Short mmCIF file of C-alpha atoms in Angstrom, two decimals:
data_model
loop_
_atom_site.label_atom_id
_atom_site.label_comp_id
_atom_site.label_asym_id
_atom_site.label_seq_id
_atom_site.Cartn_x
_atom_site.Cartn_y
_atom_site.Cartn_z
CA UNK A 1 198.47 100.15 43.78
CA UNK A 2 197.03 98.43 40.83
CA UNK A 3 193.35 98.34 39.32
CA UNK A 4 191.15 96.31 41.51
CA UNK A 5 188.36 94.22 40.15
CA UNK A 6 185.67 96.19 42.32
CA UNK A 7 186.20 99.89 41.83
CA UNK A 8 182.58 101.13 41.72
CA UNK A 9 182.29 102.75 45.65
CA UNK A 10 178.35 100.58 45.41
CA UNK A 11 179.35 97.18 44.44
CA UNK A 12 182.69 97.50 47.12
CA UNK A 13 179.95 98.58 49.95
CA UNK A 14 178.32 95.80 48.99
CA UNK A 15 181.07 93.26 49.39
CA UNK A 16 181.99 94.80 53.25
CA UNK A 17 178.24 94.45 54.10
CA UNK A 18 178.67 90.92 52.95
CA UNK A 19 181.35 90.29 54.21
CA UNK A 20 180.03 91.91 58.13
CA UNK A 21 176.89 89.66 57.50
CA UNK A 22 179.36 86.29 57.26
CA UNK A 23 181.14 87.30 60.08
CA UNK A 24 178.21 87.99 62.25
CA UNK A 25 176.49 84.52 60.77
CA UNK A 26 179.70 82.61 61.71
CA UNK A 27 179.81 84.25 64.96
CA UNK A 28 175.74 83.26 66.27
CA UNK A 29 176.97 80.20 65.14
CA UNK A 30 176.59 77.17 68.38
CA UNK A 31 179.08 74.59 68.66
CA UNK A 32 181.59 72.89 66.02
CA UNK A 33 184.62 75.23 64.74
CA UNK A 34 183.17 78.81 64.51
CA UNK A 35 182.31 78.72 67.89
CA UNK A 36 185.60 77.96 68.71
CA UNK A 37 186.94 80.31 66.59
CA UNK A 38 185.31 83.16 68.32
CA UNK A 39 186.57 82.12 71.62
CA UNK A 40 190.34 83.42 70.22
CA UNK A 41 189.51 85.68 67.63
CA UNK A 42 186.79 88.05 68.37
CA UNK A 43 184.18 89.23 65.30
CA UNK A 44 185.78 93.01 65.44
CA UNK A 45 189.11 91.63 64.86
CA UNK A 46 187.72 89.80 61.84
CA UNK A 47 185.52 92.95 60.77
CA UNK A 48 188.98 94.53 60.20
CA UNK A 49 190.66 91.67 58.94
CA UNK A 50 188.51 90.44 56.15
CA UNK A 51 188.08 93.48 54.12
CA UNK A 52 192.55 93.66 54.55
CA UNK A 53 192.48 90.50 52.79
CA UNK A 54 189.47 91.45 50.04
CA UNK A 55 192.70 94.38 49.51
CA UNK A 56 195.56 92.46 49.79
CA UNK A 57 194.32 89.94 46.90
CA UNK A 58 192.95 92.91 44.64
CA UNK A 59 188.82 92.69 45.41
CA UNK A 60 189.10 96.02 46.55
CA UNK A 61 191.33 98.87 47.23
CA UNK A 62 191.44 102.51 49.15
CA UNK A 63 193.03 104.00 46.09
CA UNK A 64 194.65 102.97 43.06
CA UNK A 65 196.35 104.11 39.89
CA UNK A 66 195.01 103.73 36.06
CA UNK A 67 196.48 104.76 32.30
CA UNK A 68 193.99 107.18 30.57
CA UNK A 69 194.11 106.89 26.24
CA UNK A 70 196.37 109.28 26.51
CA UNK A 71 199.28 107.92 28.42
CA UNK A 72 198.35 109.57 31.95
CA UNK A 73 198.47 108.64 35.13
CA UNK A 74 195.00 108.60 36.63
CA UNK A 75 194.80 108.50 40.67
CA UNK A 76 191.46 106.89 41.99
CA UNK A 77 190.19 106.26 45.71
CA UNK A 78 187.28 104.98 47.32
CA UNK A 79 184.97 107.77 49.16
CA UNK A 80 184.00 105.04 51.68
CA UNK A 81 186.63 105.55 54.72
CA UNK A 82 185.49 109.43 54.12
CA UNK A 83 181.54 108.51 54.38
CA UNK A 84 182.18 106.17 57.43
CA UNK A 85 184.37 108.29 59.51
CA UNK A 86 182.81 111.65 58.53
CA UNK A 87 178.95 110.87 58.67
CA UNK A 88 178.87 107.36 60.20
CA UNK A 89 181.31 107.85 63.12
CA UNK A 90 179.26 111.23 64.82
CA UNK A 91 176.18 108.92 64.32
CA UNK A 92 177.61 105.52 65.74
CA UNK A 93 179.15 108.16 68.76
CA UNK A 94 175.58 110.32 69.18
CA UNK A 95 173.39 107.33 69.49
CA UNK A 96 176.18 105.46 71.93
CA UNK A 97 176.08 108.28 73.88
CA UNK A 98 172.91 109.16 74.70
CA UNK A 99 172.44 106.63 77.58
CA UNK A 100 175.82 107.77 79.15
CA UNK A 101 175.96 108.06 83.10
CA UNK A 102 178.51 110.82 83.13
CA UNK A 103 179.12 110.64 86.76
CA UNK A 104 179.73 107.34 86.05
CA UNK A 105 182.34 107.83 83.37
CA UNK A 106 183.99 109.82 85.79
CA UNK A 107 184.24 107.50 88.58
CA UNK A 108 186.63 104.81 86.42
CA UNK A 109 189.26 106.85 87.95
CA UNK A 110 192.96 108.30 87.60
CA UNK A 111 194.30 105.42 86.28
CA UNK A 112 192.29 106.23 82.55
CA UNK A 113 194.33 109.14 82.61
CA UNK A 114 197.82 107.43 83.96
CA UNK A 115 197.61 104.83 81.33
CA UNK A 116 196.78 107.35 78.14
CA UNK A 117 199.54 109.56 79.27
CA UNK A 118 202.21 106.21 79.68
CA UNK A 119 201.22 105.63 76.02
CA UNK A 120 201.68 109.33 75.18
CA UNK A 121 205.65 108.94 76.80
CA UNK A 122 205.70 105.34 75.38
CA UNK A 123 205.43 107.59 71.50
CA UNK A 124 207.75 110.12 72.77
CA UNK A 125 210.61 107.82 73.79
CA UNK A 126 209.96 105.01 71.55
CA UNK A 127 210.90 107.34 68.43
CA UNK A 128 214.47 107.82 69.71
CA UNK A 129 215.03 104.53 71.21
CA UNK A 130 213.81 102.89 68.13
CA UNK A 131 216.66 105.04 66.02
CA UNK A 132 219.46 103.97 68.04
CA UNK A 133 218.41 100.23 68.00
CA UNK A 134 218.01 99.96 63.72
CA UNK A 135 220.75 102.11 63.40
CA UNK A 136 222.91 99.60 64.90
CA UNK A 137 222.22 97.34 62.33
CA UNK A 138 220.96 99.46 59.26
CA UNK A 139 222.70 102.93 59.69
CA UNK A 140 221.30 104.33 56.18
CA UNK A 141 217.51 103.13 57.15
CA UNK A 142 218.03 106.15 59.72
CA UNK A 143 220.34 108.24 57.53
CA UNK A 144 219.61 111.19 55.55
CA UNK A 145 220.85 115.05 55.88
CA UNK A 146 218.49 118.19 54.96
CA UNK A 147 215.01 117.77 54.37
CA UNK A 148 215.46 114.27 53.60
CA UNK A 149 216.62 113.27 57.09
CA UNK A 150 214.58 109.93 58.04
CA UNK A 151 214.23 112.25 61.59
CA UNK A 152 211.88 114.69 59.91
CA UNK A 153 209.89 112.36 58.31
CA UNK A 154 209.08 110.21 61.50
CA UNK A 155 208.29 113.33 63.45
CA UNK A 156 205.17 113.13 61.39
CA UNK A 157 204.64 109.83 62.47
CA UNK A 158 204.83 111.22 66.18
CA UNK A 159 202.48 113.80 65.68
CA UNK A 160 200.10 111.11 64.56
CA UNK A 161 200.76 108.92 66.98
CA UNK A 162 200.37 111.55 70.22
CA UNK A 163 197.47 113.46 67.96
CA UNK A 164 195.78 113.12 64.78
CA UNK A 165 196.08 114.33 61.32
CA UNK A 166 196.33 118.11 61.87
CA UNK A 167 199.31 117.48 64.46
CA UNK A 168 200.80 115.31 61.87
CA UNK A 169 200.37 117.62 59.04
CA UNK A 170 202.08 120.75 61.65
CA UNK A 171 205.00 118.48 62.12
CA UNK A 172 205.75 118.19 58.17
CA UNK A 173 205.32 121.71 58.22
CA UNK A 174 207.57 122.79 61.30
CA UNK A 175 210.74 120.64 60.23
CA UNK A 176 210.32 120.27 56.36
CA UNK A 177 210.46 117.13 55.56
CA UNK A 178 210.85 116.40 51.90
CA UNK A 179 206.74 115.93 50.75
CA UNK A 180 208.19 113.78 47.72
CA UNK A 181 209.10 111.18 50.63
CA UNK A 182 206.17 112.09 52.72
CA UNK A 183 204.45 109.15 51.33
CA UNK A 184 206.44 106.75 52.97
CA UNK A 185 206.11 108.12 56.50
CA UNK A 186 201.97 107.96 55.89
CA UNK A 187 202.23 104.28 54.39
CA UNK A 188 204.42 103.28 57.69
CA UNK A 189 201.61 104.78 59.85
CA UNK A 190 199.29 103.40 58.39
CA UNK A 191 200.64 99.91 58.40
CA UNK A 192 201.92 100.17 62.04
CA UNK A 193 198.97 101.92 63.56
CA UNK A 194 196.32 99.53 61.65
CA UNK A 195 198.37 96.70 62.81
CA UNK A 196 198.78 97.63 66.48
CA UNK A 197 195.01 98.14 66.30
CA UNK A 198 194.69 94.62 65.25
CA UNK A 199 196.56 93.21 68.04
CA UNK A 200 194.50 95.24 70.54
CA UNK A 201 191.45 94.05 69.55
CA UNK A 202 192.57 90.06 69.54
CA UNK A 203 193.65 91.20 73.04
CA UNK A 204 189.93 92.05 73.74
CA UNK A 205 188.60 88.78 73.53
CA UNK A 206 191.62 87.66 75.85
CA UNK A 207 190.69 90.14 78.44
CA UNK A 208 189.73 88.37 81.31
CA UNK A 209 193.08 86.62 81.33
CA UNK A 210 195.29 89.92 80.94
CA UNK A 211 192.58 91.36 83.49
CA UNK A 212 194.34 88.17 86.05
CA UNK A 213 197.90 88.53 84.66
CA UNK A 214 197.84 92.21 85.60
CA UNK A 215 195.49 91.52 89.23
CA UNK A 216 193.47 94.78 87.95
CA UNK A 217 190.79 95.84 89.71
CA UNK A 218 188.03 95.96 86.96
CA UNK A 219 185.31 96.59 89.51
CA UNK A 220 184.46 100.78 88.38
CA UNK A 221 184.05 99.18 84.31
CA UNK A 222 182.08 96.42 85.59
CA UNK A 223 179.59 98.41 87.40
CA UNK A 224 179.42 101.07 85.36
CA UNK A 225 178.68 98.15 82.34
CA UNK A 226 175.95 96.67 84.98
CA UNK A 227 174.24 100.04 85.17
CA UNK A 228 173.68 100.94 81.37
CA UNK A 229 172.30 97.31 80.86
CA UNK A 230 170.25 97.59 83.82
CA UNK A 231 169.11 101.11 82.33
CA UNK A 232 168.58 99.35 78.72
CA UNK A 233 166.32 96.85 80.07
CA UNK A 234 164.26 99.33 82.28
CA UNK A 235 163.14 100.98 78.83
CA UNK A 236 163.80 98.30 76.44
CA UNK A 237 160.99 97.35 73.62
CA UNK A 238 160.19 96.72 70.55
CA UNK A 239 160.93 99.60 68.32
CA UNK A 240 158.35 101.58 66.27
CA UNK A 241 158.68 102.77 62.96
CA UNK A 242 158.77 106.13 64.87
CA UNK A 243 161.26 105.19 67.26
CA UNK A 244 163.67 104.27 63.86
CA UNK A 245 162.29 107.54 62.39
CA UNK A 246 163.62 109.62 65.55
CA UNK A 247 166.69 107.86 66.36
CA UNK A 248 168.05 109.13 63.04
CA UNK A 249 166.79 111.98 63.74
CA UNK A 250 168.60 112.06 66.87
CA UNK A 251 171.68 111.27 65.27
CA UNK A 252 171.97 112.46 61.87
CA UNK A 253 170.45 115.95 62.89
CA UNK A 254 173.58 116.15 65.45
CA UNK A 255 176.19 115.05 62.69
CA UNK A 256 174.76 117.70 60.68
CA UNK A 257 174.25 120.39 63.75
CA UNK A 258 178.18 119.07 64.28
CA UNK A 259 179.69 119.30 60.77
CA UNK A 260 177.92 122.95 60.52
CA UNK A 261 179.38 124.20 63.29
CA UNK A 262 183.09 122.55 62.52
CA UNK A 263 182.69 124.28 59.01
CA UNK A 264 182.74 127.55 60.86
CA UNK A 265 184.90 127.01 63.82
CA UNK A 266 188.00 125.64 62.06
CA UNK A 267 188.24 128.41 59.23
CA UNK A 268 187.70 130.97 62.08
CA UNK A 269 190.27 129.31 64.02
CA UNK A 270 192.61 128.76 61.25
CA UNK A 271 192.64 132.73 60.99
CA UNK A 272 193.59 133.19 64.45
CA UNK A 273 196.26 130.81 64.39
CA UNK A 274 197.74 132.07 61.25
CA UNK A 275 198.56 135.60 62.73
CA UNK A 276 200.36 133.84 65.30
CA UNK A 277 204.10 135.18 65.10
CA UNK A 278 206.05 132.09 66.72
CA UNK A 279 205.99 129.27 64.63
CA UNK A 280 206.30 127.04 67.32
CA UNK A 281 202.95 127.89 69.33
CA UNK A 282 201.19 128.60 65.70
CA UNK A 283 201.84 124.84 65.39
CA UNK A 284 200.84 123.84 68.76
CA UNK A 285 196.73 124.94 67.96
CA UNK A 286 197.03 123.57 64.36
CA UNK A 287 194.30 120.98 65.78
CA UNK A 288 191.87 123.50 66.28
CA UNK A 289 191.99 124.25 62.62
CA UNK A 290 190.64 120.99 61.97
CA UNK A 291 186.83 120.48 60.68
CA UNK A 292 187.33 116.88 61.66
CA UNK A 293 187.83 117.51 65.09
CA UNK A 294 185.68 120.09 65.73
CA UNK A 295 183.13 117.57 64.36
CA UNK A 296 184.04 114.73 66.42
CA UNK A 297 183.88 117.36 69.67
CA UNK A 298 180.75 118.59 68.72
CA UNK A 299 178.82 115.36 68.08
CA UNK A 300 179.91 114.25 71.42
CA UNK A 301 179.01 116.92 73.29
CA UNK A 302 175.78 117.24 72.29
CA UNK A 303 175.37 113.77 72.69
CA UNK A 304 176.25 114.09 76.36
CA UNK A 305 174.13 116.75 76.75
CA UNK A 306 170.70 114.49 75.50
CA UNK A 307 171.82 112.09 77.56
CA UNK A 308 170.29 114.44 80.13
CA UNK A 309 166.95 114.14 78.55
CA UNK A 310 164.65 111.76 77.71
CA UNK A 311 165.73 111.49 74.54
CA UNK A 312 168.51 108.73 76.56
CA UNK A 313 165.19 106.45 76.74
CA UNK A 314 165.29 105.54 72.96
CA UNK A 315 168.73 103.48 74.43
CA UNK A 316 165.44 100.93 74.86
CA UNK A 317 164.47 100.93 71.31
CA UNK A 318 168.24 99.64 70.30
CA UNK A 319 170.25 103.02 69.94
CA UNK A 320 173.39 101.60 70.72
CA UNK A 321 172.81 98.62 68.41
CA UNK A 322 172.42 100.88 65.25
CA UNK A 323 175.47 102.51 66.70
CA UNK A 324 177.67 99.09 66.73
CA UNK A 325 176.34 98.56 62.96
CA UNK A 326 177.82 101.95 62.01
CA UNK A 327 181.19 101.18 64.01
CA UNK A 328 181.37 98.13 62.50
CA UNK A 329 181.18 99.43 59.18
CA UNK A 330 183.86 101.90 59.49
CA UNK A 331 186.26 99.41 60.75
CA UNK A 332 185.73 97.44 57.48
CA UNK A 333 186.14 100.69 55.67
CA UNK A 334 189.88 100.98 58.08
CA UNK A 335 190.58 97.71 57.42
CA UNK A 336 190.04 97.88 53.66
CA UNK A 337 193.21 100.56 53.50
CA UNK A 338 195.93 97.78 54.61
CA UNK A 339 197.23 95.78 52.25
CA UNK A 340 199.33 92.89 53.95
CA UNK A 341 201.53 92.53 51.27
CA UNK A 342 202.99 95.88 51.32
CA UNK A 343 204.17 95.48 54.73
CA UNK A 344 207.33 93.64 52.92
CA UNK A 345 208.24 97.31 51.07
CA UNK A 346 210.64 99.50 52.87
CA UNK A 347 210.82 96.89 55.37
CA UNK A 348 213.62 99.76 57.37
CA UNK A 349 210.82 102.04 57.63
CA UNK A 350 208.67 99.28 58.84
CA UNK A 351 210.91 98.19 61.31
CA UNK A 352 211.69 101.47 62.96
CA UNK A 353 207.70 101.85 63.04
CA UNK A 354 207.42 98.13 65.23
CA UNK A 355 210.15 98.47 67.25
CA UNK A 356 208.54 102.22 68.32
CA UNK A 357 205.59 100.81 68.76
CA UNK A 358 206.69 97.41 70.58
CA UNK A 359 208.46 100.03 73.13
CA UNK A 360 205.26 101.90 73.13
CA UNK A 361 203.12 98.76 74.08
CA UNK A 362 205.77 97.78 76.95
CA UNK A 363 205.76 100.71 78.80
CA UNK A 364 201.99 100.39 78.79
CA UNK A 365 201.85 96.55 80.15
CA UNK A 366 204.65 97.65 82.82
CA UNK A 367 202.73 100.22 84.10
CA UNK A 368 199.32 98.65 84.01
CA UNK A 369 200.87 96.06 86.13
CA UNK A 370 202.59 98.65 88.40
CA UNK A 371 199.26 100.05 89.17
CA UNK A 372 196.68 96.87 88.51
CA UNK A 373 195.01 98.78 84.86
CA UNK A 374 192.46 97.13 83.24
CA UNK A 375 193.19 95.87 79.92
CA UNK A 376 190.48 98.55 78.82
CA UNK A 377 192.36 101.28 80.09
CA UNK A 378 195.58 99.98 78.58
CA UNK A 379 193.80 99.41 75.14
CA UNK A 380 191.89 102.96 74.91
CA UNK A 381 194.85 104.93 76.51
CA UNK A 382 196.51 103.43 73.27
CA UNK A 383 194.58 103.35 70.99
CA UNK A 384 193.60 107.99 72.28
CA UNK A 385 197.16 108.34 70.90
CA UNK A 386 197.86 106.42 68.65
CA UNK A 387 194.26 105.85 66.23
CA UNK A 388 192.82 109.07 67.12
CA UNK A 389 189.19 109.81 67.60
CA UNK A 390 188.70 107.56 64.44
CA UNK A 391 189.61 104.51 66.03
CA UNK A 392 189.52 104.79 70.21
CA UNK A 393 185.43 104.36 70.35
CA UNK A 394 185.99 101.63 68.17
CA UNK A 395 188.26 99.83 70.80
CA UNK A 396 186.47 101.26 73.83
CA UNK A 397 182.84 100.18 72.11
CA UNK A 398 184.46 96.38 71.59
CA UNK A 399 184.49 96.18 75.61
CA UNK A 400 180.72 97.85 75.91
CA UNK A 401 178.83 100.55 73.83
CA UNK A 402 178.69 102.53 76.80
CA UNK A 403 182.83 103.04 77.30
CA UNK A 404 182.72 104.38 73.38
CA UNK A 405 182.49 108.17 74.97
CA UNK A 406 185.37 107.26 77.26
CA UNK A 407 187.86 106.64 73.72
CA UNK A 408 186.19 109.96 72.57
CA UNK A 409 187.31 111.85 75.88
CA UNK A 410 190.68 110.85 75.97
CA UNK A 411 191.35 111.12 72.45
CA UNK A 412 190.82 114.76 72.42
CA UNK A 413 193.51 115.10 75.33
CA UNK A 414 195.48 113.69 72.38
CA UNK A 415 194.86 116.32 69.90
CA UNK A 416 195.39 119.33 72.53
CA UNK A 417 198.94 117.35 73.50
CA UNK A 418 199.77 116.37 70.38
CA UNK A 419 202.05 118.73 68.94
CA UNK A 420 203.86 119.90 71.38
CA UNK A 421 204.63 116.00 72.66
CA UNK A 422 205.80 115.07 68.97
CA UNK A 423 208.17 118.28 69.08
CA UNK A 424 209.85 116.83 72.25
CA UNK A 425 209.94 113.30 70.41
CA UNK A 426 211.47 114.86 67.53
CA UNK A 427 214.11 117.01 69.18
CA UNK A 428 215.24 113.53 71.14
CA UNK A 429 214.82 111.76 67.64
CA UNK A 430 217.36 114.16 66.20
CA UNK A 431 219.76 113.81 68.99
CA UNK A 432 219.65 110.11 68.30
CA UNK A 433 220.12 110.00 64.35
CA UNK A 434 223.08 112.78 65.00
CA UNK A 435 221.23 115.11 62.52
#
């Protein structure tokens, strides 16, 4: 990607903050056009979709390439998405937390679970199926023999999908892809993932009509939505200077509590996984190598377990507002990483990457209406495969700041599946390219 005009990581925060402060003015907005702009588009989509457009007409960029005096290629990136997800994300998911009725949490009900594992099948069979239907038409897009069989390359893209970044790095490693393509297989997820998100969250401001399409019974979310407001405004006031002072406190003292103890887990982890014989099960607890998840895990539970203190009263002094503002800057920070343009190169790639996905997103609808799913639990059971823990409290917060935990939960059942599902999709992946 070429030089864009804003490359100092302080002057492109700046421009997302801006850029989060128009959307949020346009939003409050009464009457005339914004208001009816809001009714379709909701203010998260637009969070995501403003800062793809600062990228896609060279404001801003998530990394880029520049000649030194010398004639040499100089790679840059912005430290932003890293900031965000790594210190903002823990925060945005302590403070959510806090005021969580577990019990509650609990009582949505089996079909959380049946609708994140549908979208954990719709991954697994929607790599093959999405082979055999672009090979009809493009036979080299799926082509390839050795380590530069397409086949290898998009099991990486199913071990991000099911998991996260770990599983998706374990799949490179288990069937050698050739890392000189590699590139292209992150660039498709990226595109097809971000996008996908997109959709989901237009389809959250549509809700109550795919709530009626599908005749779900939304009565466990609504109640358990009823309660934590009905909680928020038994403690609500005005917040002290102290109240700020401890509510970071709270939260930035758990991110750090969190990334201490993922610094140590993962590397003593990683040991134990590394004198694993079997390549095959060494691969299947790559996830617990991960600082990033161990952080994530962490953060949340220790979240949960204030939320059986008092420390779930500062809910009243706006905890789950600050959250939101953190959320909402690291889906600028996500949405600053698409550019819209490149969806036009390897458009093959691309392809194979929708069509997965659209056969992903079908199976969900068909069973949601088999078994009357919310929307939410459609959306989140997604989004727990296919975004990660990076992106399903984003989703899952867009309905309520309460249900954030609920993305959280479920995407960690995605790392511990992860591998092992994206082996499965691989080996029927194979059969379908004839590699």
């Amino acid at each position: 990607m070429s030089e864009p005009l804003f490359t100092n990581d302080t002057i492109v925060f700046g421009v997302l903050m801006i850029a989060l402060g128009l959307i949020f003015y346009t939003e409050s907005l009464k009457g005339g056009f914004w208001e009816k702009f809001y009714k379709i588009v909701p203010g998260l989509f637009m969070a995501y979709m403003l800062p793809a457009i600062l990228t896609t007409i060279g404001l801003i960029a998530p990394e880029w390439e520049t000649t030194s005096d010398t004639g040499e290629i100089v790679s840059h990136k912005t430290n932003l998405y890293y900031v965000a997800s790594r210190y903002l994300l823990p925060a945005a998911l302590v403070l959510m937390t806090l005021s969580i009725d577990l019990k509650a949490v609990f009582n949505l009900g089996w079909k959380a679970l049946i609708m994140f594992f549908t979208g954990t099948v719709g991954i697994i069979i929607g790599g093959p199926i999405a082979i055999l239907l672009i090979a009809s038409i493009s036979p080299d897009t799926v082509g390839g023999i050795g380590p530069d069989a397409v086949w290898r390359g998009l099991s990486t893209l199913a071990g991000s999908w099911i998991g996260g970044g770990a599983n998706q790095t374990a799949m490179l490693e288990i069937y050698g892809y050739n890392q000189a393509e590699y590139g292209k297989m992150v660039f498709v997820d990226i595109v097809v993932a971000n996008v996908w998100m997109a959709i989901l969250l237009i389809g959250i401001g549509k809700r109550a009509s795919i709530n009626k399409w599908l005749k779900a019974d939304t009565s466990s979310i609504e109640a358990l939505k009823e309660k934590m407001s009905t909680f928020t405004e038994s403690v609500k006031r005005n917040p002290s200077l102290t109240d700020l002072m401890l509510l970071a406190a709270i939260a930035f003292g758990t991110v750090s509590m969190a990334h201490l103890c993922a610094d140590n887990l993962a590397p003593f982890f990683g040991n134990i996984i590394s004198g694993i014989e079997s390549p095959t099960l060494k691969n299947t607890f790559t996830f617990l190598d991960s600082t990033f998840f161990w952080m994530i895990s962490i953060a949340t539970v220790i979240a949960i377990l204030l939320s059986f203190t008092k420390a779930k009263n500062y809910e009243g002094a706006g905890a789950s507002k600050f959250g939101s503002v953190f959320i909402y800057i690291l889906v600028a920070t996500i949405g600053m990483k698409i550019d819209i343009s490149s969806i036009f190169d390897n458009v093959g790639l691309i392809a194979i990457g929708f069509v997965w996905m659209g056969i992903h997103a079908l199976l969900l609808i068909g069973v949601a209406k088999l078994i009357k799913a919310p929307y939410f639990f459609l959306a989140v059971g997604s989004q727990a495969n296919v975004g990660g823990a990076a992106s399903a409290p984003i989703v899952a917060s867009a309905f309520h700041p309460s249900l954030a935990t609920v993305g959280v939960l479920l995407a960690v059942f995605g790392y511990a599946v992860g591998t092992l599902a994206a082996i499965g999709c691989t080996i029927l992946m194979q059969l379908a390219s004839g590699g």
